[in-house]
Coordinates of N, CA and C in Angstrom, one line a residue:
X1 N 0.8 -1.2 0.0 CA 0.0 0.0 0.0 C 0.9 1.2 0.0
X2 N 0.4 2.4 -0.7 CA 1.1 3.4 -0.7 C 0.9 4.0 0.7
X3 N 2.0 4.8 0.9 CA 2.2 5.6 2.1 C 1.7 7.3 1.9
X4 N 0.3 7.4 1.2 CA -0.1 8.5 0.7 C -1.6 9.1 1.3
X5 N -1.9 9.7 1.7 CA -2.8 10.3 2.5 C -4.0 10.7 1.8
X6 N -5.4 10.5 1.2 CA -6.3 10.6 0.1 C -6.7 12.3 0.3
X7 N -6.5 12.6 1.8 CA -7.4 13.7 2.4 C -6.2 14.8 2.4
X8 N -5.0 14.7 3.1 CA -3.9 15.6 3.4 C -3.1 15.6 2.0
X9 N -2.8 14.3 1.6 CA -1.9 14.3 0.5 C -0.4 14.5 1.2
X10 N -0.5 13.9 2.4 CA 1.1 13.8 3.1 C 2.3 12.4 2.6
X11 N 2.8 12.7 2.3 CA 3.8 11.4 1.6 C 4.9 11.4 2.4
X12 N 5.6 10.4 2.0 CA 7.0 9.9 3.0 C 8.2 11.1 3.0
X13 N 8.6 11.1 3.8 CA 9.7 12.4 3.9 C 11.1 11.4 3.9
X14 N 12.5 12.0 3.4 CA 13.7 11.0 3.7 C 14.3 11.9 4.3
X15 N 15.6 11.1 4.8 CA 16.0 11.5 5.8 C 17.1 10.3 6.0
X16 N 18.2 10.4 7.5 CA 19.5 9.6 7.6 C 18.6 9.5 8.6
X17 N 19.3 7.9 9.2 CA 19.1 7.0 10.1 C 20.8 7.6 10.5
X18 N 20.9 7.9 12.1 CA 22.6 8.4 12.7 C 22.9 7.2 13.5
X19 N 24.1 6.5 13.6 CA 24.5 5.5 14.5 C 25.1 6.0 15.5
X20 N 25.2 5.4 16.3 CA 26.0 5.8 17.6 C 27.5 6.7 17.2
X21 N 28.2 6.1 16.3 CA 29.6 6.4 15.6 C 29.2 7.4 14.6
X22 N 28.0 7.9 14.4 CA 27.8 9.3 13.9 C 27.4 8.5 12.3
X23 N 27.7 7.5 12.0 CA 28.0 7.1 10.4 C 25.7 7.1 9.8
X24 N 25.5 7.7 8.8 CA 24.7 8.0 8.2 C 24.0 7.0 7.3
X25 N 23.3 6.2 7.4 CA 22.3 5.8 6.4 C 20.8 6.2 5.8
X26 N 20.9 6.1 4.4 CA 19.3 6.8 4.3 C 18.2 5.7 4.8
X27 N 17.0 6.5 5.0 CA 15.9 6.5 5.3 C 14.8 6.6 5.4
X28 N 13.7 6.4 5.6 CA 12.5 6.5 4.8 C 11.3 7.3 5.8
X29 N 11.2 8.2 6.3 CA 9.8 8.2 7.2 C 8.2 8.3 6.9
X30 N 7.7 7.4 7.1 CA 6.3 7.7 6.2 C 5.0 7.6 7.0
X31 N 4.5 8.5 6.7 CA 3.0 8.8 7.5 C 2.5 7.9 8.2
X32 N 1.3 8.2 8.8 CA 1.2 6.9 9.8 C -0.2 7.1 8.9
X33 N -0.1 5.9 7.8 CA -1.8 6.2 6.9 C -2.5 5.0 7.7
X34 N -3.7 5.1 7.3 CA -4.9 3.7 7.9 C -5.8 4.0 6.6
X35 N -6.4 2.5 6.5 CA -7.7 2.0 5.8 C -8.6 2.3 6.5
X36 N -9.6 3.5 6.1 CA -10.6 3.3 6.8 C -11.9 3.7 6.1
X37 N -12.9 3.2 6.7 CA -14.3 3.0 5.8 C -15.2 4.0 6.6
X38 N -15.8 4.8 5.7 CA -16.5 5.6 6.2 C -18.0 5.1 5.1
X39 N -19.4 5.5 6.0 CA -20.6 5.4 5.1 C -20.8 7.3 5.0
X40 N -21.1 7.4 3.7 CA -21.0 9.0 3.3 C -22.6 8.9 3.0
X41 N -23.7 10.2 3.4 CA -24.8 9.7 3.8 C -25.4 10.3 2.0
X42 N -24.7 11.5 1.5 CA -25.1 11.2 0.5 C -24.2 11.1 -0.9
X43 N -23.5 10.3 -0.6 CA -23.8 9.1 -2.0 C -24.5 7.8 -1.7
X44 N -24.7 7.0 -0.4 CA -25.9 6.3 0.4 C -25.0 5.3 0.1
X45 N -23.4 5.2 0.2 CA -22.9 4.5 0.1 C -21.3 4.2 1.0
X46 N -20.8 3.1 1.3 CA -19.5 3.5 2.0 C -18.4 3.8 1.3
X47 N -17.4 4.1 1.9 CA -16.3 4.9 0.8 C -15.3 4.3 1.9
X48 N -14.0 3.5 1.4 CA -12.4 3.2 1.8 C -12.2 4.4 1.6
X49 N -11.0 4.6 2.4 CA -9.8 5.7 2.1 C -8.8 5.3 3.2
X50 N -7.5 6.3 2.1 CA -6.6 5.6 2.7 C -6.0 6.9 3.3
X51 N -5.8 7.2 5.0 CA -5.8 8.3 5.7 C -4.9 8.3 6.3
X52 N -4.1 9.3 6.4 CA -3.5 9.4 7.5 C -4.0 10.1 9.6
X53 N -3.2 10.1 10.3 CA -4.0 10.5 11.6 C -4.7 11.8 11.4
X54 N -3.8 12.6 10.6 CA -4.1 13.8 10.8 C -5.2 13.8 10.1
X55 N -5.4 13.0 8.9 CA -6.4 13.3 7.9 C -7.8 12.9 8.7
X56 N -7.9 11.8 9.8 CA -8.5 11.2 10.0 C -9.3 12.2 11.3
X57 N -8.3 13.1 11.7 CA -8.8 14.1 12.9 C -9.7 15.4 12.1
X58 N -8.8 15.6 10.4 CA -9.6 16.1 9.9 C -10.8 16.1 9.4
X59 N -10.9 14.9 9.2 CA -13.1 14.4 9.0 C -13.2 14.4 10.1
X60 N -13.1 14.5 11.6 CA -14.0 14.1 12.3 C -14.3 15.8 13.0
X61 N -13.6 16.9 12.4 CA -13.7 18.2 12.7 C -14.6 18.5 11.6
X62 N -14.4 18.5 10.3 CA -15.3 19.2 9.1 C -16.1 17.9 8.7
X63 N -16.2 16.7 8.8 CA -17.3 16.1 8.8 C -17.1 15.2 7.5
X64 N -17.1 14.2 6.7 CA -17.4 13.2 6.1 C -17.9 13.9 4.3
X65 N -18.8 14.6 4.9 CA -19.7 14.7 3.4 C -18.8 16.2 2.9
X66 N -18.4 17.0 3.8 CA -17.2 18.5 3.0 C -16.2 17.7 2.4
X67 N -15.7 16.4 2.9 CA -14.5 16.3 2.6 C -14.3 15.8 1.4
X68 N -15.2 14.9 1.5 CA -15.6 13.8 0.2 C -15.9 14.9 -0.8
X69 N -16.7 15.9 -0.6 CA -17.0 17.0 -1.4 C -15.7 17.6 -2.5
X70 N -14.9 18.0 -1.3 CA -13.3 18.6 -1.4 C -13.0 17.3 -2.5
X71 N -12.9 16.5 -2.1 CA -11.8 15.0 -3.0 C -12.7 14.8 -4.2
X72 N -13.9 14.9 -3.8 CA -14.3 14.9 -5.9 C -14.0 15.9 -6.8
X73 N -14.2 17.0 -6.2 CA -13.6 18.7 -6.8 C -12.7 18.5 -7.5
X74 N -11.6 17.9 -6.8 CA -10.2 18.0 -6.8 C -10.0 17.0 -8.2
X75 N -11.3 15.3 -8.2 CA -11.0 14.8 -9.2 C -10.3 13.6 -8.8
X76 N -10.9 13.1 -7.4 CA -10.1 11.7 -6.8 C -11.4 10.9 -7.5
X77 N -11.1 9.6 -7.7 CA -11.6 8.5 -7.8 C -11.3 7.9 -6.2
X78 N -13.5 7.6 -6.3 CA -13.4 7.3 -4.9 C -14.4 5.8 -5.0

């Protein structure tokens, strides 16, 4: 699964991993996304998405049906 946010659009950042001896390897840090199902009341149907925390704090402030609103606008396949 991608490490991609449907709502935020937050993706993995890189970065070094430091060892004790200071020596540098790269890195990967990536969002903390989740599968999660939401029922959207009007398309009268449920909708996957793949979210991150933040994104997931953000529907539960502006609500389900703005957001889904937002992500068709924009032109997501949902």
């Amino acid at each position: 699964m991608a490490a991609v946010c449907q709502v935020t659009g937050a993706v993995p950042n890189f970065g070094h991993s430091i060892s004790h001896s200071h020596r540098r390897t790269k890195r990967r840090f990536d969002p903390n996304v989740q599968k999660k199902t939401y029922y959207v009341p009007s398309l009268r149907r449920k909708v996957t998405l793949n979210v991150s925390v933040k994104g997931i704090k953000l529907i539960d402030v502006r609500g389900i049906d703005a957001v889904i609103t937002d992500l068709l606008a924009k032109g997501v396949k949902l």
